[in-house]
Amino acid sequence: GENVEQHPSTLSVQEGDSAVIKCTYSDSASNYFPWYKQELGKGPQLIIDIRSNVGEKKDQRIAVTLNKTAKHFSLHITETQPEDSAVYFCASLSGTYKYIFGTGTRLKVLA
Amino acid sequence: GAVVSQHPSRVICKSGTSVKIECRSLDFQATTMFWYRQFPKQSLMLMATSNEGSKATYEQGVEKDKFLINHASLTLSTLTVTSAHPEDSSFYICSASLGTGQGYTFGSGTRLTVV
């Protein structure tokens, strides 16, 4: 069935360094790819998204890239700060309403 | 922006009792809402899709008689965990679709503990 693989499962970086999280999806009909940040005990919050007709999107320190041919999309966080520490989930959406979520990446930014 | 309000944020109940969790879209109409369950350090597991005015669609393995979903209006969906047992203890999260092919907005989640 459809699935989204997400790597790494945990990531530790020094404050100020960059963090990259990668996802691979299987459904070639997927056309919308959001990234969510989830802090402990809270619901996921959308931080950035990209549609299949775009290769890259940036919002301040956060960027997402999409390679449709390889079915890869990645989250890039630059100049990381301690408050970036959280669990990050990627997801894909095809023609239906249902998201397929990745397994999550626990990011720790070390001060 | 689109806001989904989920209530309560935490609930502790005794085994055998039922618990209702509410999910409201505050500034938009949501014909479709989703209910997820999340175990510690795991991803979100879709339980069911809640459709306004019709029956919910449950994912495989989710007991519809145990997890009752009602979506009686365009802004409110409820999940009732009936005859709760300790194994039902989990983090439950709702979300609402902003429209075809658009993103979801998530509620803040409900931590259910059954003792």
CSV table of C-alpha atoms in Angstrom, one decimal:
chain,number,residue,atom,x,y,z
A,1,GLY,CA,0.0,0.0,0.0
A,2,GLU,CA,0.9,3.6,0.0
A,3,ASN,CA,3.6,4.7,2.5
A,4,VAL,CA,6.0,7.4,3.4
A,5,GLU,CA,9.4,6.7,4.7
A,6,GLN,CA,11.1,9.3,6.8
A,7,HIS,CA,14.8,9.5,7.9
A,8,PRO,CA,16.4,9.9,10.3
A,9,SER,CA,14.3,8.9,13.2
A,10,THR,CA,16.5,11.0,15.5
A,11,LEU,CA,18.7,13.9,14.8
A,12,SER,CA,20.9,16.0,17.1
A,13,VAL,CA,22.6,19.2,15.8
A,14,GLN,CA,24.5,22.0,17.4
A,15,GLU,CA,22.7,25.3,17.7
A,16,GLY,CA,23.3,27.3,14.6
A,17,ASP,CA,23.9,24.3,12.4
A,18,SER,CA,21.5,23.1,9.7
A,19,ALA,CA,19.2,20.1,10.0
A,20,VAL,CA,17.8,18.0,7.1
A,21,ILE,CA,15.1,15.5,7.2
A,22,LYS,CA,14.2,13.4,4.2
A,23,CYS,CA,11.0,11.6,3.1
A,24,THR,CA,10.2,9.2,0.3
A,25,TYR,CA,6.7,8.5,-0.9
A,26,SER,CA,5.4,5.7,-2.9
A,27,ASP,CA,2.2,7.0,-4.5
A,28,SER,CA,3.1,8.8,-7.7
A,29,ALA,CA,-0.3,10.5,-7.6
A,30,SER,CA,0.6,12.4,-4.5
A,31,ASN,CA,0.5,16.2,-5.1
A,32,TYR,CA,0.7,17.9,-1.8
A,33,PHE,CA,3.5,17.5,0.8
A,34,PRO,CA,3.2,19.2,4.2
A,35,TRP,CA,5.6,19.2,7.1
A,36,TYR,CA,4.4,19.3,10.7
A,37,LYS,CA,6.2,20.2,13.9
A,38,GLN,CA,4.9,18.5,17.1
A,39,GLU,CA,5.9,19.6,20.5
A,40,LEU,CA,5.5,17.4,23.5
A,41,GLY,CA,1.8,17.0,24.5
A,42,LYS,CA,0.6,19.1,21.6
A,43,GLY,CA,-1.0,18.6,18.3
A,44,PRO,CA,1.0,18.9,15.1
A,45,GLN,CA,1.4,22.3,13.6
A,46,LEU,CA,2.0,23.0,9.9
A,47,ILE,CA,5.3,24.7,9.3
A,48,ILE,CA,5.7,24.5,5.5
A,49,ASP,CA,4.2,22.7,2.6
A,50,ILE,CA,4.8,22.2,-1.1
A,51,ARG,CA,2.8,21.2,-4.1
A,52,SER,CA,3.8,18.9,-6.9
A,53,ASN,CA,4.2,21.7,-9.4
A,54,VAL,CA,6.9,23.4,-7.4
A,55,GLY,CA,10.4,22.2,-6.8
A,56,GLU,CA,11.4,24.3,-3.8
A,57,LYS,CA,9.7,26.6,-1.2
A,58,LYS,CA,11.3,28.7,1.5
A,59,ASP,CA,10.0,30.5,4.5
A,60,GLN,CA,12.7,32.3,6.5
A,61,ARG,CA,14.9,29.5,8.1
A,62,ILE,CA,12.8,26.7,6.8
A,63,ALA,CA,12.8,25.3,3.2
A,64,VAL,CA,11.3,22.3,1.5
A,65,THR,CA,12.5,20.7,-1.7
A,66,LEU,CA,10.7,18.2,-3.9
A,67,ASN,CA,12.0,15.8,-6.4
A,68,LYS,CA,9.0,14.3,-8.2
A,69,THR,CA,11.1,11.9,-10.3
A,70,ALA,CA,12.7,10.3,-7.3
A,71,LYS,CA,9.6,10.8,-5.1
A,72,HIS,CA,11.7,12.5,-2.5
A,73,PHE,CA,11.0,15.6,-0.5
A,74,SER,CA,13.1,17.2,2.3
A,75,LEU,CA,12.9,19.7,5.1
A,76,HIS,CA,15.8,22.0,5.6
A,77,ILE,CA,16.2,24.1,8.8
A,78,THR,CA,19.1,26.5,8.8
A,79,GLU,CA,20.6,28.3,11.8
A,80,THR,CA,18.8,26.0,14.2
A,81,GLN,CA,17.7,27.2,17.6
A,82,PRO,CA,16.8,25.3,20.8
A,83,GLU,CA,13.2,26.0,20.2
A,84,ASP,CA,13.4,24.1,17.0
A,85,SER,CA,13.7,20.9,19.1
A,86,ALA,CA,10.5,18.8,18.5
A,87,VAL,CA,9.3,15.9,16.5
A,88,TYR,CA,8.8,16.6,12.8
A,89,PHE,CA,6.4,14.7,10.5
A,90,CYS,CA,6.3,14.7,6.8
A,91,ALA,CA,3.1,13.7,5.0
A,92,SER,CA,1.8,13.2,1.5
A,93,LEU,CA,-1.7,13.7,0.1
A,94,SER,CA,-3.0,12.3,-3.2
A,95,GLY,CA,-6.5,12.7,-4.7
A,96,THR,CA,-8.2,11.6,-1.5
A,97,TYR,CA,-8.4,13.6,1.7
A,98,LYS,CA,-6.2,11.1,3.6
A,99,TYR,CA,-2.7,12.0,4.6
A,100,ILE,CA,0.0,9.4,4.7
A,101,PHE,CA,2.3,10.4,7.5
A,102,GLY,CA,6.0,9.6,7.9
A,103,THR,CA,7.2,8.0,11.0
A,104,GLY,CA,8.6,11.2,12.5
A,105,THR,CA,12.0,12.6,13.3
A,106,ARG,CA,13.0,13.7,16.8
A,107,LEU,CA,15.2,16.8,16.4
A,108,LYS,CA,17.3,17.9,19.3
A,109,VAL,CA,19.2,21.2,19.0
A,110,LEU,CA,22.0,21.3,21.5
A,111,ALA,CA,22.8,24.7,23.0
B,1,GLY,CA,-5.9,31.4,10.1
B,2,ALA,CA,-7.9,28.2,10.4
B,3,VAL,CA,-8.2,27.0,14.0
B,4,VAL,CA,-9.4,23.7,15.3
B,5,SER,CA,-10.3,23.6,19.0
B,6,GLN,CA,-10.1,20.2,20.8
B,7,HIS,CA,-11.5,19.7,24.3
B,8,PRO,CA,-10.6,18.4,26.8
B,9,SER,CA,-6.9,18.5,26.7
B,10,ARG,CA,-6.5,15.9,29.4
B,11,VAL,CA,-9.0,13.5,30.9
B,12,ILE,CA,-8.7,10.7,33.4
B,13,CYS,CA,-11.5,8.2,33.7
B,14,LYS,CA,-12.3,4.9,35.4
B,15,SER,CA,-12.4,1.6,33.5
B,16,GLY,CA,-15.8,0.9,32.1
B,17,THR,CA,-16.9,4.6,31.7
B,18,SER,CA,-17.2,6.5,28.5
B,19,VAL,CA,-15.4,9.7,27.5
B,20,LYS,CA,-16.4,12.3,24.9
B,21,ILE,CA,-13.8,14.4,23.0
B,22,GLU,CA,-14.9,17.4,21.0
B,23,CYS,CA,-13.3,18.9,18.0
B,24,ARG,CA,-14.5,22.2,16.7
B,25,SER,CA,-13.5,24.3,13.6
B,26,LEU,CA,-13.7,27.8,14.9
B,27,ASP,CA,-13.5,30.0,11.8
B,28,PHE,CA,-14.2,27.7,8.9
B,29,GLN,CA,-16.7,24.9,8.0
B,30,ALA,CA,-15.3,21.4,8.0
B,31,THR,CA,-17.3,18.9,6.1
B,32,THR,CA,-14.6,16.4,6.8
B,33,MET,CA,-12.7,15.8,10.0
B,34,PHE,CA,-10.2,13.1,11.0
B,35,TRP,CA,-9.5,11.4,14.3
B,36,TYR,CA,-6.0,10.1,15.0
B,37,ARG,CA,-4.5,8.1,17.8
B,38,GLN,CA,-0.9,8.5,18.8
B,39,PHE,CA,1.2,6.2,21.0
B,40,PRO,CA,4.3,7.5,22.7
B,41,LYS,CA,7.1,8.2,20.3
B,42,GLN,CA,5.1,7.0,17.3
B,43,SER,CA,3.4,8.6,14.3
B,44,LEU,CA,-0.2,9.5,14.0
B,45,MET,CA,-2.5,6.6,13.3
B,46,LEU,CA,-5.7,7.5,11.4
B,47,MET,CA,-8.7,6.0,13.2
B,48,ALA,CA,-11.6,7.3,11.2
B,49,THR,CA,-12.8,9.9,8.8
B,50,SER,CA,-15.8,11.9,10.1
B,51,ASN,CA,-18.2,13.2,7.4
B,52,GLU,CA,-20.8,15.8,8.3
B,53,GLY,CA,-24.3,14.4,8.1
B,54,SER,CA,-23.2,10.9,7.4
B,55,LYS,CA,-21.6,7.9,9.0
B,56,ALA,CA,-17.9,7.9,9.8
B,57,THR,CA,-15.5,5.8,7.8
B,58,TYR,CA,-13.3,3.7,10.1
B,59,GLU,CA,-9.9,2.4,9.3
B,60,GLN,CA,-9.2,-1.3,9.4
B,61,GLY,CA,-8.9,-2.7,12.9
B,62,VAL,CA,-10.7,0.2,14.6
B,63,GLU,CA,-13.8,-0.8,16.4
B,64,LYS,CA,-16.7,1.5,15.4
B,65,ASP,CA,-18.8,0.4,18.3
B,66,LYS,CA,-16.1,1.4,20.7
B,67,PHE,CA,-15.0,4.6,19.1
B,68,LEU,CA,-18.3,6.4,18.3
B,69,ILE,CA,-18.0,9.4,16.0
B,70,ASN,CA,-20.6,12.0,15.4
B,71,HIS,CA,-20.3,14.9,13.0
B,72,ALA,CA,-23.7,16.6,13.4
B,73,SER,CA,-22.7,20.0,12.2
B,74,LEU,CA,-20.1,21.7,9.9
B,75,THR,CA,-18.1,22.8,12.8
B,76,LEU,CA,-18.3,20.0,15.4
B,77,SER,CA,-17.2,16.4,15.4
B,78,THR,CA,-17.1,14.2,18.6
B,79,LEU,CA,-15.3,11.0,19.4
B,80,THR,CA,-16.7,9.0,22.3
B,81,VAL,CA,-14.6,6.2,23.7
B,82,THR,CA,-17.1,3.8,25.1
B,83,SER,CA,-16.5,1.3,28.0
B,84,ALA,CA,-12.9,2.6,28.2
B,85,HIS,CA,-10.1,0.3,29.3
B,86,PRO,CA,-6.5,1.0,30.3
B,87,GLU,CA,-5.3,0.0,26.8
B,88,ASP,CA,-7.4,2.8,25.4
B,89,SER,CA,-5.1,5.3,27.2
B,90,SER,CA,-3.5,7.3,24.4
B,91,PHE,CA,-3.2,10.7,22.8
B,92,TYR,CA,-6.1,11.4,20.5
B,93,ILE,CA,-5.9,14.2,17.9
B,94,CYS,CA,-8.5,15.5,15.5
B,95,SER,CA,-7.9,17.5,12.4
B,96,ALA,CA,-10.0,19.2,9.8
B,97,SER,CA,-9.6,19.5,6.1
B,98,LEU,CA,-9.5,23.0,4.6
B,99,GLY,CA,-10.8,21.8,1.3
B,100,THR,CA,-9.9,19.4,-1.6
B,101,GLY,CA,-6.2,19.1,-1.9
B,102,GLN,CA,-5.5,21.5,0.9
B,103,GLY,CA,-3.8,21.0,4.2
B,104,TYR,CA,-5.2,19.9,7.5
B,105,THR,CA,-5.4,21.9,10.7
B,106,PHE,CA,-4.9,19.9,13.8
B,107,GLY,CA,-6.4,20.2,17.2
B,108,SER,CA,-4.2,20.4,20.3
B,109,GLY,CA,-4.9,16.8,21.3
B,110,THR,CA,-6.5,15.0,24.2
B,111,ARG,CA,-4.5,12.9,26.6
B,112,LEU,CA,-6.8,10.1,27.8
B,113,THR,CA,-5.8,8.1,30.8
B,114,VAL,CA,-8.0,5.2,31.9
B,115,VAL,CA,-7.4,3.9,35.4
